Amino acid sequence: MSGIDSLPPLREVIAQHGLSARKSLGQNFLLDLNLTARIARIAGDLSQTDVLEVGPGPGGLTRGLLAEGARRVLAVEKDSRCLPALAEIAAAYPDRLEVIEADALQLDAAADLRAPYAICANLPYNVGTELLVRWLTPREWPPKWRSLTLMFQQEVAERIVAQPGGKAYGRLAVLAQWRCDARIALRLPPGAFSPPPKVSSAVVHLTALEAPRYPADPDVLQRVVATAFNQRRKMLRAALKGLGPDVEDHLNAAGIPPTERAEQVSIEAFCALARSLAANR
């Protein structure tokens, strides 16, 4: 029996089902159930909330979410080896856990969740950034989710909360902080995982704002920041020249010196640039 429920400890579950983590799937399993329950608490009161979990693996965080009172968890798992272990959790928490075998990049799970829902996940390292950008850039805002509580490599987490002027500031910081309040809620050493990754990890908590901090078209803004930070050592007039022959005029209209570099530009200024470009399409 584990410390949070009547199910076996995760080491026993992993051994019983032969669930060695696969590098090809970006898997690193959290084994401490008290820690997974702590991560679930970062997401806030879930008693009246559906939760989307991506990549549950053997179900450590799944059990934490359910033990902490989540109304219902929808878990999306690509690795079929994990399904028997997740079925045992579903049996222990009747009518509160649904498991879908699917690739989260290919699935729109929103239709199966009551909004506003929470997203809480120890994301597979190889898909985490792409999923985050998708969740941050829907055309309609506020989104159907209310908060994101996500595990990343610490370097990625630092990029999400970074401020202008530093090396970590880039596309993720702009997209996350444009529409959300973002903070690092927990840092974890490699030894918390099996197998231990080569780097530390961190849990980032993002709360959706009712409205973006500054108006901008999400598709245009995403294109602007992706292009700008892809060549961050160049002056913006050079880095953004692929956006059009008159990009320097748009930079001036947004109040951005064309000789500025991307890491010096505020989120407000990037949004002004996106608006100027969108108006000229």
mmCIF file of C-alpha atoms in Angstrom:
data_model
loop_
_atom_site.group_PDB
_atom_site.id
_atom_site.type_symbol
_atom_site.label_atom_id
_atom_site.label_comp_id
_atom_site.label_asym_id
_atom_site.label_seq_id
_atom_site.Cartn_x
_atom_site.Cartn_y
_atom_site.Cartn_z
ATOM 1 C CA MET A 1 0.000 0.000 0.000
ATOM 2 C CA SER A 2 1.280 3.471 -0.875
ATOM 3 C CA GLY A 3 1.113 6.601 1.237
ATOM 4 C CA ILE A 4 -1.763 8.249 -0.678
ATOM 5 C CA ASP A 5 -4.082 5.375 -1.640
ATOM 6 C CA SER A 6 -4.617 1.618 -1.345
ATOM 7 C CA LEU A 7 -2.721 0.784 -4.542
ATOM 8 C CA PRO A 8 0.831 -0.638 -4.537
ATOM 9 C CA PRO A 9 3.904 1.637 -4.540
ATOM 10 C CA LEU A 10 4.975 2.717 -8.015
ATOM 11 C CA ARG A 11 8.177 0.678 -7.982
ATOM 12 C CA GLU A 12 6.063 -2.447 -7.565
ATOM 13 C CA VAL A 13 3.693 -1.357 -10.339
ATOM 14 C CA ILE A 14 6.582 -0.704 -12.713
ATOM 15 C CA ALA A 15 8.202 -4.053 -11.899
ATOM 16 C CA GLN A 16 4.923 -5.970 -12.183
ATOM 17 C CA HIS A 17 4.105 -4.558 -15.625
ATOM 18 C CA GLY A 18 7.670 -4.329 -16.959
ATOM 19 C CA LEU A 19 7.449 -0.584 -17.502
ATOM 20 C CA SER A 20 11.024 0.455 -18.151
ATOM 21 C CA ALA A 21 11.058 4.054 -19.322
ATOM 22 C CA ARG A 22 11.679 4.498 -23.043
ATOM 23 C CA LYS A 23 13.950 7.295 -24.189
ATOM 24 C CA SER A 24 12.238 7.325 -27.586
ATOM 25 C CA LEU A 25 9.010 8.410 -25.858
ATOM 26 C CA GLY A 26 10.709 11.002 -23.646
ATOM 27 C CA GLN A 27 9.727 9.036 -20.536
ATOM 28 C CA ASN A 28 11.044 9.719 -17.035
ATOM 29 C CA PHE A 29 8.796 8.373 -14.284
ATOM 30 C CA LEU A 30 8.182 10.109 -10.950
ATOM 31 C CA LEU A 31 8.154 7.411 -8.243
ATOM 32 C CA ASP A 32 7.437 9.426 -5.084
ATOM 33 C CA LEU A 33 3.641 9.515 -4.684
ATOM 34 C CA ASN A 34 3.844 12.161 -1.982
ATOM 35 C CA LEU A 35 5.620 14.314 -4.563
ATOM 36 C CA THR A 36 3.019 13.657 -7.257
ATOM 37 C CA ALA A 37 0.295 14.616 -4.777
ATOM 38 C CA ARG A 38 2.217 17.826 -4.064
ATOM 39 C CA ILE A 39 2.294 18.624 -7.787
ATOM 40 C CA ALA A 40 -1.454 17.980 -7.968
ATOM 41 C CA ARG A 41 -1.994 20.505 -5.148
ATOM 42 C CA ILE A 42 -0.133 23.163 -7.161
ATOM 43 C CA ALA A 43 -3.016 22.975 -9.650
ATOM 44 C CA GLY A 44 -5.384 24.185 -6.890
ATOM 45 C CA ASP A 45 -8.777 22.879 -5.817
ATOM 46 C CA LEU A 46 -9.790 20.304 -8.416
ATOM 47 C CA SER A 47 -12.893 18.975 -6.710
ATOM 48 C CA GLN A 48 -15.166 20.666 -9.241
ATOM 49 C CA THR A 49 -12.761 20.427 -12.165
ATOM 50 C CA ASP A 50 -11.975 17.997 -14.959
ATOM 51 C CA VAL A 51 -8.253 17.446 -15.549
ATOM 52 C CA LEU A 52 -6.412 16.564 -18.741
ATOM 53 C CA GLU A 53 -3.198 14.609 -18.174
ATOM 54 C CA VAL A 54 -0.786 13.858 -21.021
ATOM 55 C CA GLY A 55 1.680 10.992 -20.723
ATOM 56 C CA PRO A 56 0.632 9.456 -17.391
ATOM 57 C CA GLY A 57 2.988 6.490 -17.761
ATOM 58 C CA PRO A 58 2.472 4.138 -14.791
ATOM 59 C CA GLY A 59 0.117 6.678 -13.215
ATOM 60 C CA GLY A 60 2.057 8.410 -10.462
ATOM 61 C CA LEU A 61 0.668 11.874 -11.137
ATOM 62 C CA THR A 62 -2.699 10.351 -12.058
ATOM 63 C CA ARG A 63 -2.952 8.887 -8.579
ATOM 64 C CA GLY A 64 -1.869 12.187 -7.053
ATOM 65 C CA LEU A 65 -4.604 14.056 -8.921
ATOM 66 C CA LEU A 66 -7.290 11.567 -7.928
ATOM 67 C CA ALA A 67 -6.147 11.331 -4.317
ATOM 68 C CA GLU A 68 -6.220 15.131 -4.086
ATOM 69 C CA GLY A 69 -9.853 15.133 -5.205
ATOM 70 C CA ALA A 70 -9.918 15.831 -8.932
ATOM 71 C CA ARG A 71 -13.490 15.429 -10.127
ATOM 72 C CA ARG A 72 -12.416 13.506 -13.233
ATOM 73 C CA VAL A 73 -9.136 12.816 -15.002
ATOM 74 C CA LEU A 74 -8.814 12.194 -18.721
ATOM 75 C CA ALA A 75 -5.394 10.622 -19.300
ATOM 76 C CA VAL A 76 -3.920 10.419 -22.806
ATOM 77 C CA GLU A 77 -1.214 7.754 -23.096
ATOM 78 C CA LYS A 78 0.630 6.726 -26.253
ATOM 79 C CA ASP A 79 2.484 3.770 -24.711
ATOM 80 C CA SER A 80 0.193 0.722 -24.688
ATOM 81 C CA ARG A 81 2.410 -0.981 -22.092
ATOM 82 C CA CYS A 82 1.081 1.464 -19.477
ATOM 83 C CA LEU A 83 -2.601 0.740 -20.053
ATOM 84 C CA PRO A 84 -2.933 -2.233 -17.623
ATOM 85 C CA ALA A 85 -1.430 -0.194 -14.769
ATOM 86 C CA LEU A 86 -3.757 2.708 -15.567
ATOM 87 C CA ALA A 87 -6.725 0.310 -15.684
ATOM 88 C CA GLU A 88 -5.943 -0.702 -12.098
ATOM 89 C CA ILE A 89 -6.081 2.954 -11.057
ATOM 90 C CA ALA A 90 -9.404 3.387 -12.873
ATOM 91 C CA ALA A 91 -10.811 0.424 -10.946
ATOM 92 C CA ALA A 92 -9.673 1.935 -7.643
ATOM 93 C CA TYR A 93 -11.312 5.283 -8.484
ATOM 94 C CA PRO A 94 -14.617 4.284 -10.133
ATOM 95 C CA ASP A 95 -15.993 6.705 -12.741
ATOM 96 C CA ARG A 96 -13.228 9.251 -12.154
ATOM 97 C CA LEU A 97 -10.521 8.155 -14.595
ATOM 98 C CA GLU A 98 -10.776 7.704 -18.349
ATOM 99 C CA VAL A 99 -7.732 6.572 -20.301
ATOM 100 C CA ILE A 100 -7.358 7.167 -24.036
ATOM 101 C CA GLU A 101 -4.589 5.416 -25.960
ATOM 102 C CA ALA A 102 -3.487 8.108 -28.392
ATOM 103 C CA ASP A 103 -0.761 10.522 -29.417
ATOM 104 C CA ALA A 104 -1.585 13.815 -27.702
ATOM 105 C CA LEU A 105 -0.254 15.707 -30.722
ATOM 106 C CA GLN A 106 -2.910 14.048 -32.874
ATOM 107 C CA LEU A 107 -5.838 14.331 -30.451
ATOM 108 C CA ASP A 108 -8.203 17.149 -29.519
ATOM 109 C CA ALA A 109 -9.299 16.069 -26.056
ATOM 110 C CA ALA A 110 -11.286 19.225 -25.275
ATOM 111 C CA ALA A 111 -14.558 17.717 -26.484
ATOM 112 C CA ASP A 112 -14.406 15.134 -23.693
ATOM 113 C CA LEU A 113 -13.862 17.643 -20.880
ATOM 114 C CA ARG A 114 -16.121 20.087 -19.102
ATOM 115 C CA ALA A 115 -14.747 23.605 -19.371
ATOM 116 C CA PRO A 116 -13.005 25.294 -17.756
ATOM 117 C CA TYR A 117 -10.722 22.337 -17.110
ATOM 118 C CA ALA A 118 -7.166 22.080 -15.814
ATOM 119 C CA ILE A 119 -4.207 20.532 -17.585
ATOM 120 C CA CYS A 120 -1.674 18.828 -15.335
ATOM 121 C CA ALA A 121 1.126 16.672 -16.704
ATOM 122 C CA ASN A 122 4.672 15.416 -16.395
ATOM 123 C CA LEU A 123 5.052 16.040 -20.101
ATOM 124 C CA PRO A 124 7.193 13.736 -22.234
ATOM 125 C CA TYR A 125 10.297 15.810 -22.948
ATOM 126 C CA ASN A 126 10.093 15.316 -26.705
ATOM 127 C CA VAL A 127 6.613 16.856 -27.118
ATOM 128 C CA GLY A 128 6.271 19.225 -24.156
ATOM 129 C CA THR A 129 7.186 22.487 -25.890
ATOM 130 C CA GLU A 130 4.971 21.835 -28.910
ATOM 131 C CA LEU A 131 1.972 21.027 -26.721
ATOM 132 C CA LEU A 132 2.537 24.142 -24.605
ATOM 133 C CA VAL A 133 2.591 26.409 -27.676
ATOM 134 C CA ARG A 134 -0.637 24.841 -28.950
ATOM 135 C CA TRP A 135 -2.357 25.424 -25.612
ATOM 136 C CA LEU A 136 -1.173 29.036 -25.504
ATOM 137 C CA THR A 137 -2.204 30.047 -29.032
ATOM 138 C CA PRO A 138 -5.860 29.184 -29.716
ATOM 139 C CA ARG A 139 -7.643 31.853 -31.720
ATOM 140 C CA GLU A 140 -10.335 32.313 -29.069
ATOM 141 C CA TRP A 141 -9.413 33.544 -25.592
ATOM 142 C CA PRO A 142 -9.970 32.843 -22.723
ATOM 143 C CA PRO A 143 -9.285 29.192 -23.540
ATOM 144 C CA LYS A 144 -11.295 26.177 -22.455
ATOM 145 C CA TRP A 145 -8.646 25.396 -19.848
ATOM 146 C CA ARG A 146 -8.188 27.499 -16.719
ATOM 147 C CA SER A 147 -4.632 26.543 -15.769
ATOM 148 C CA LEU A 148 -1.600 24.545 -16.853
ATOM 149 C CA THR A 149 0.565 22.743 -14.285
ATOM 150 C CA LEU A 150 3.379 21.214 -16.294
ATOM 151 C CA MET A 151 6.718 19.519 -15.701
ATOM 152 C CA PHE A 152 9.580 20.545 -17.965
ATOM 153 C CA GLN A 153 13.335 20.379 -18.051
ATOM 154 C CA GLN A 154 14.453 23.257 -15.839
ATOM 155 C CA GLU A 155 15.997 25.082 -18.800
ATOM 156 C CA VAL A 156 12.613 25.109 -20.570
ATOM 157 C CA ALA A 157 10.835 26.215 -17.394
ATOM 158 C CA GLU A 158 13.255 29.144 -17.028
ATOM 159 C CA ARG A 159 12.517 30.161 -20.623
ATOM 160 C CA ILE A 160 8.776 30.271 -19.924
ATOM 161 C CA VAL A 161 9.098 32.741 -17.014
ATOM 162 C CA ALA A 162 12.075 34.755 -18.352
ATOM 163 C CA GLN A 163 12.055 38.536 -18.603
ATOM 164 C CA PRO A 164 13.400 40.665 -21.486
ATOM 165 C CA GLY A 165 17.134 41.203 -21.530
ATOM 166 C CA GLY A 166 18.302 37.745 -20.509
ATOM 167 C CA LYS A 167 19.498 34.742 -22.498
ATOM 168 C CA ALA A 168 16.469 32.675 -21.457
ATOM 169 C CA TYR A 169 13.977 35.224 -22.838
ATOM 170 C CA GLY A 170 12.458 34.125 -26.123
ATOM 171 C CA ARG A 171 9.423 32.766 -27.928
ATOM 172 C CA LEU A 172 8.077 30.762 -24.981
ATOM 173 C CA ALA A 173 8.286 33.708 -22.595
ATOM 174 C CA VAL A 174 6.410 35.993 -24.986
ATOM 175 C CA LEU A 175 3.635 33.518 -25.787
ATOM 176 C CA ALA A 176 3.190 32.377 -22.181
ATOM 177 C CA GLN A 177 3.252 35.755 -20.461
ATOM 178 C CA TRP A 178 1.170 37.468 -23.154
ATOM 179 C CA ARG A 179 -1.916 35.528 -22.074
ATOM 180 C CA CYS A 180 -1.040 34.005 -18.690
ATOM 181 C CA ASP A 181 0.476 34.555 -15.297
ATOM 182 C CA ALA A 182 3.416 32.140 -15.176
ATOM 183 C CA ARG A 183 5.620 30.998 -12.298
ATOM 184 C CA ILE A 184 7.963 28.185 -11.405
ATOM 185 C CA ALA A 185 6.213 26.384 -8.543
ATOM 186 C CA LEU A 186 8.600 23.518 -7.809
ATOM 187 C CA ARG A 187 12.113 22.416 -8.760
ATOM 188 C CA LEU A 188 13.114 18.756 -8.863
ATOM 189 C CA PRO A 189 16.549 17.086 -8.985
ATOM 190 C CA PRO A 190 17.297 14.281 -11.456
ATOM 191 C CA GLY A 191 17.124 11.720 -8.629
ATOM 192 C CA ALA A 192 13.369 12.247 -8.282
ATOM 193 C CA PHE A 193 12.861 10.343 -11.548
ATOM 194 C CA SER A 194 13.418 6.860 -12.884
ATOM 195 C CA PRO A 195 15.625 6.768 -14.822
ATOM 196 C CA PRO A 196 17.274 9.994 -13.625
ATOM 197 C CA PRO A 197 17.535 12.478 -16.507
ATOM 198 C CA LYS A 198 20.772 14.349 -17.065
ATOM 199 C CA VAL A 199 19.204 17.686 -16.072
ATOM 200 C CA SER A 200 17.016 19.072 -13.303
ATOM 201 C CA SER A 201 13.303 19.598 -13.846
ATOM 202 C CA ALA A 202 10.734 22.150 -12.728
ATOM 203 C CA VAL A 203 6.975 22.474 -12.477
ATOM 204 C CA VAL A 204 5.533 25.592 -14.111
ATOM 205 C CA HIS A 205 2.063 26.831 -13.204
ATOM 206 C CA LEU A 206 0.302 29.062 -15.741
ATOM 207 C CA THR A 207 -3.050 30.689 -15.035
ATOM 208 C CA ALA A 208 -5.051 31.930 -18.023
ATOM 209 C CA LEU A 209 -5.874 35.648 -17.992
ATOM 210 C CA GLU A 210 -9.385 36.712 -18.895
ATOM 211 C CA ALA A 211 -7.914 38.714 -21.782
ATOM 212 C CA PRO A 212 -4.410 38.948 -23.277
ATOM 213 C CA ARG A 213 -2.228 41.671 -21.821
ATOM 214 C CA TYR A 214 -2.028 43.356 -25.240
ATOM 215 C CA PRO A 215 -4.105 42.874 -28.407
ATOM 216 C CA ALA A 216 -2.523 40.798 -31.171
ATOM 217 C CA ASP A 217 -3.421 38.080 -33.636
ATOM 218 C CA PRO A 218 -2.005 34.838 -32.173
ATOM 219 C CA ASP A 219 -0.910 33.438 -35.525
ATOM 220 C CA VAL A 220 0.912 36.631 -36.514
ATOM 221 C CA LEU A 221 2.501 37.044 -33.087
ATOM 222 C CA GLN A 222 3.705 33.451 -33.086
ATOM 223 C CA ARG A 223 5.250 33.904 -36.532
ATOM 224 C CA VAL A 224 6.930 37.149 -35.487
ATOM 225 C CA VAL A 225 8.537 35.786 -32.321
ATOM 226 C CA ALA A 226 9.526 32.494 -33.948
ATOM 227 C CA THR A 227 11.291 34.403 -36.709
ATOM 228 C CA ALA A 228 12.847 36.981 -34.388
ATOM 229 C CA PHE A 229 14.318 34.505 -31.918
ATOM 230 C CA ASN A 230 15.447 32.059 -34.581
ATOM 231 C CA GLN A 231 18.221 34.540 -35.347
ATOM 232 C CA ARG A 232 18.456 36.258 -31.991
ATOM 233 C CA ARG A 233 22.025 37.489 -32.500
ATOM 234 C CA LYS A 234 21.013 39.579 -35.505
ATOM 235 C CA MET A 235 19.455 43.027 -35.438
ATOM 236 C CA LEU A 236 15.716 42.760 -35.912
ATOM 237 C CA ARG A 237 15.684 44.446 -39.318
ATOM 238 C CA ALA A 238 17.875 41.586 -40.550
ATOM 239 C CA ALA A 239 16.275 38.789 -38.533
ATOM 240 C CA LEU A 240 12.756 39.720 -39.676
ATOM 241 C CA LYS A 241 13.452 40.575 -43.317
ATOM 242 C CA GLY A 242 11.639 37.395 -44.383
ATOM 243 C CA LEU A 243 8.369 38.897 -43.112
ATOM 244 C CA GLY A 244 8.330 41.470 -45.912
ATOM 245 C CA PRO A 245 10.338 44.198 -47.636
ATOM 246 C CA ASP A 246 8.866 46.916 -45.424
ATOM 247 C CA VAL A 247 9.631 45.254 -42.083
ATOM 248 C CA GLU A 248 11.691 48.249 -40.944
ATOM 249 C CA ASP A 249 8.620 50.463 -41.364
ATOM 250 C CA HIS A 250 6.633 48.085 -39.155
ATOM 251 C CA LEU A 251 9.367 48.089 -36.532
ATOM 252 C CA ASN A 252 9.296 51.880 -36.474
ATOM 253 C CA ALA A 253 5.492 51.866 -36.250
ATOM 254 C CA ALA A 254 5.738 49.577 -33.220
ATOM 255 C CA GLY A 255 8.322 51.822 -31.581
ATOM 256 C CA ILE A 256 11.080 49.214 -31.899
ATOM 257 C CA PRO A 257 14.508 50.420 -33.069
ATOM 258 C CA PRO A 258 15.387 48.337 -36.156
ATOM 259 C CA THR A 259 18.866 47.807 -34.710
ATOM 260 C CA GLU A 260 17.437 46.205 -31.549
ATOM 261 C CA ARG A 261 17.904 42.508 -30.903
ATOM 262 C CA ALA A 262 14.980 40.247 -30.069
ATOM 263 C CA GLU A 263 15.910 39.609 -26.438
ATOM 264 C CA GLN A 264 15.635 43.343 -25.694
ATOM 265 C CA VAL A 265 12.062 43.705 -26.996
ATOM 266 C CA SER A 266 9.141 43.661 -24.559
ATOM 267 C CA ILE A 267 6.006 41.576 -24.997
ATOM 268 C CA GLU A 268 4.012 44.783 -25.486
ATOM 269 C CA ALA A 269 6.297 45.853 -28.338
ATOM 270 C CA PHE A 270 6.137 42.434 -30.023
ATOM 271 C CA CYS A 271 2.336 42.653 -29.899
ATOM 272 C CA ALA A 272 2.452 46.148 -31.443
ATOM 273 C CA LEU A 273 4.638 44.778 -34.225
ATOM 274 C CA ALA A 274 2.226 41.894 -34.810
ATOM 275 C CA ARG A 275 -0.686 44.348 -35.046
ATOM 276 C CA SER A 276 1.171 46.487 -37.558
ATOM 277 C CA LEU A 277 2.001 43.481 -39.727
ATOM 278 C CA ALA A 278 -1.556 42.130 -39.494
ATOM 279 C CA ALA A 279 -3.028 45.477 -40.552
ATOM 280 C CA ASN A 280 -0.928 45.376 -43.710
ATOM 281 C CA ARG A 281 -1.893 41.852 -44.830
#
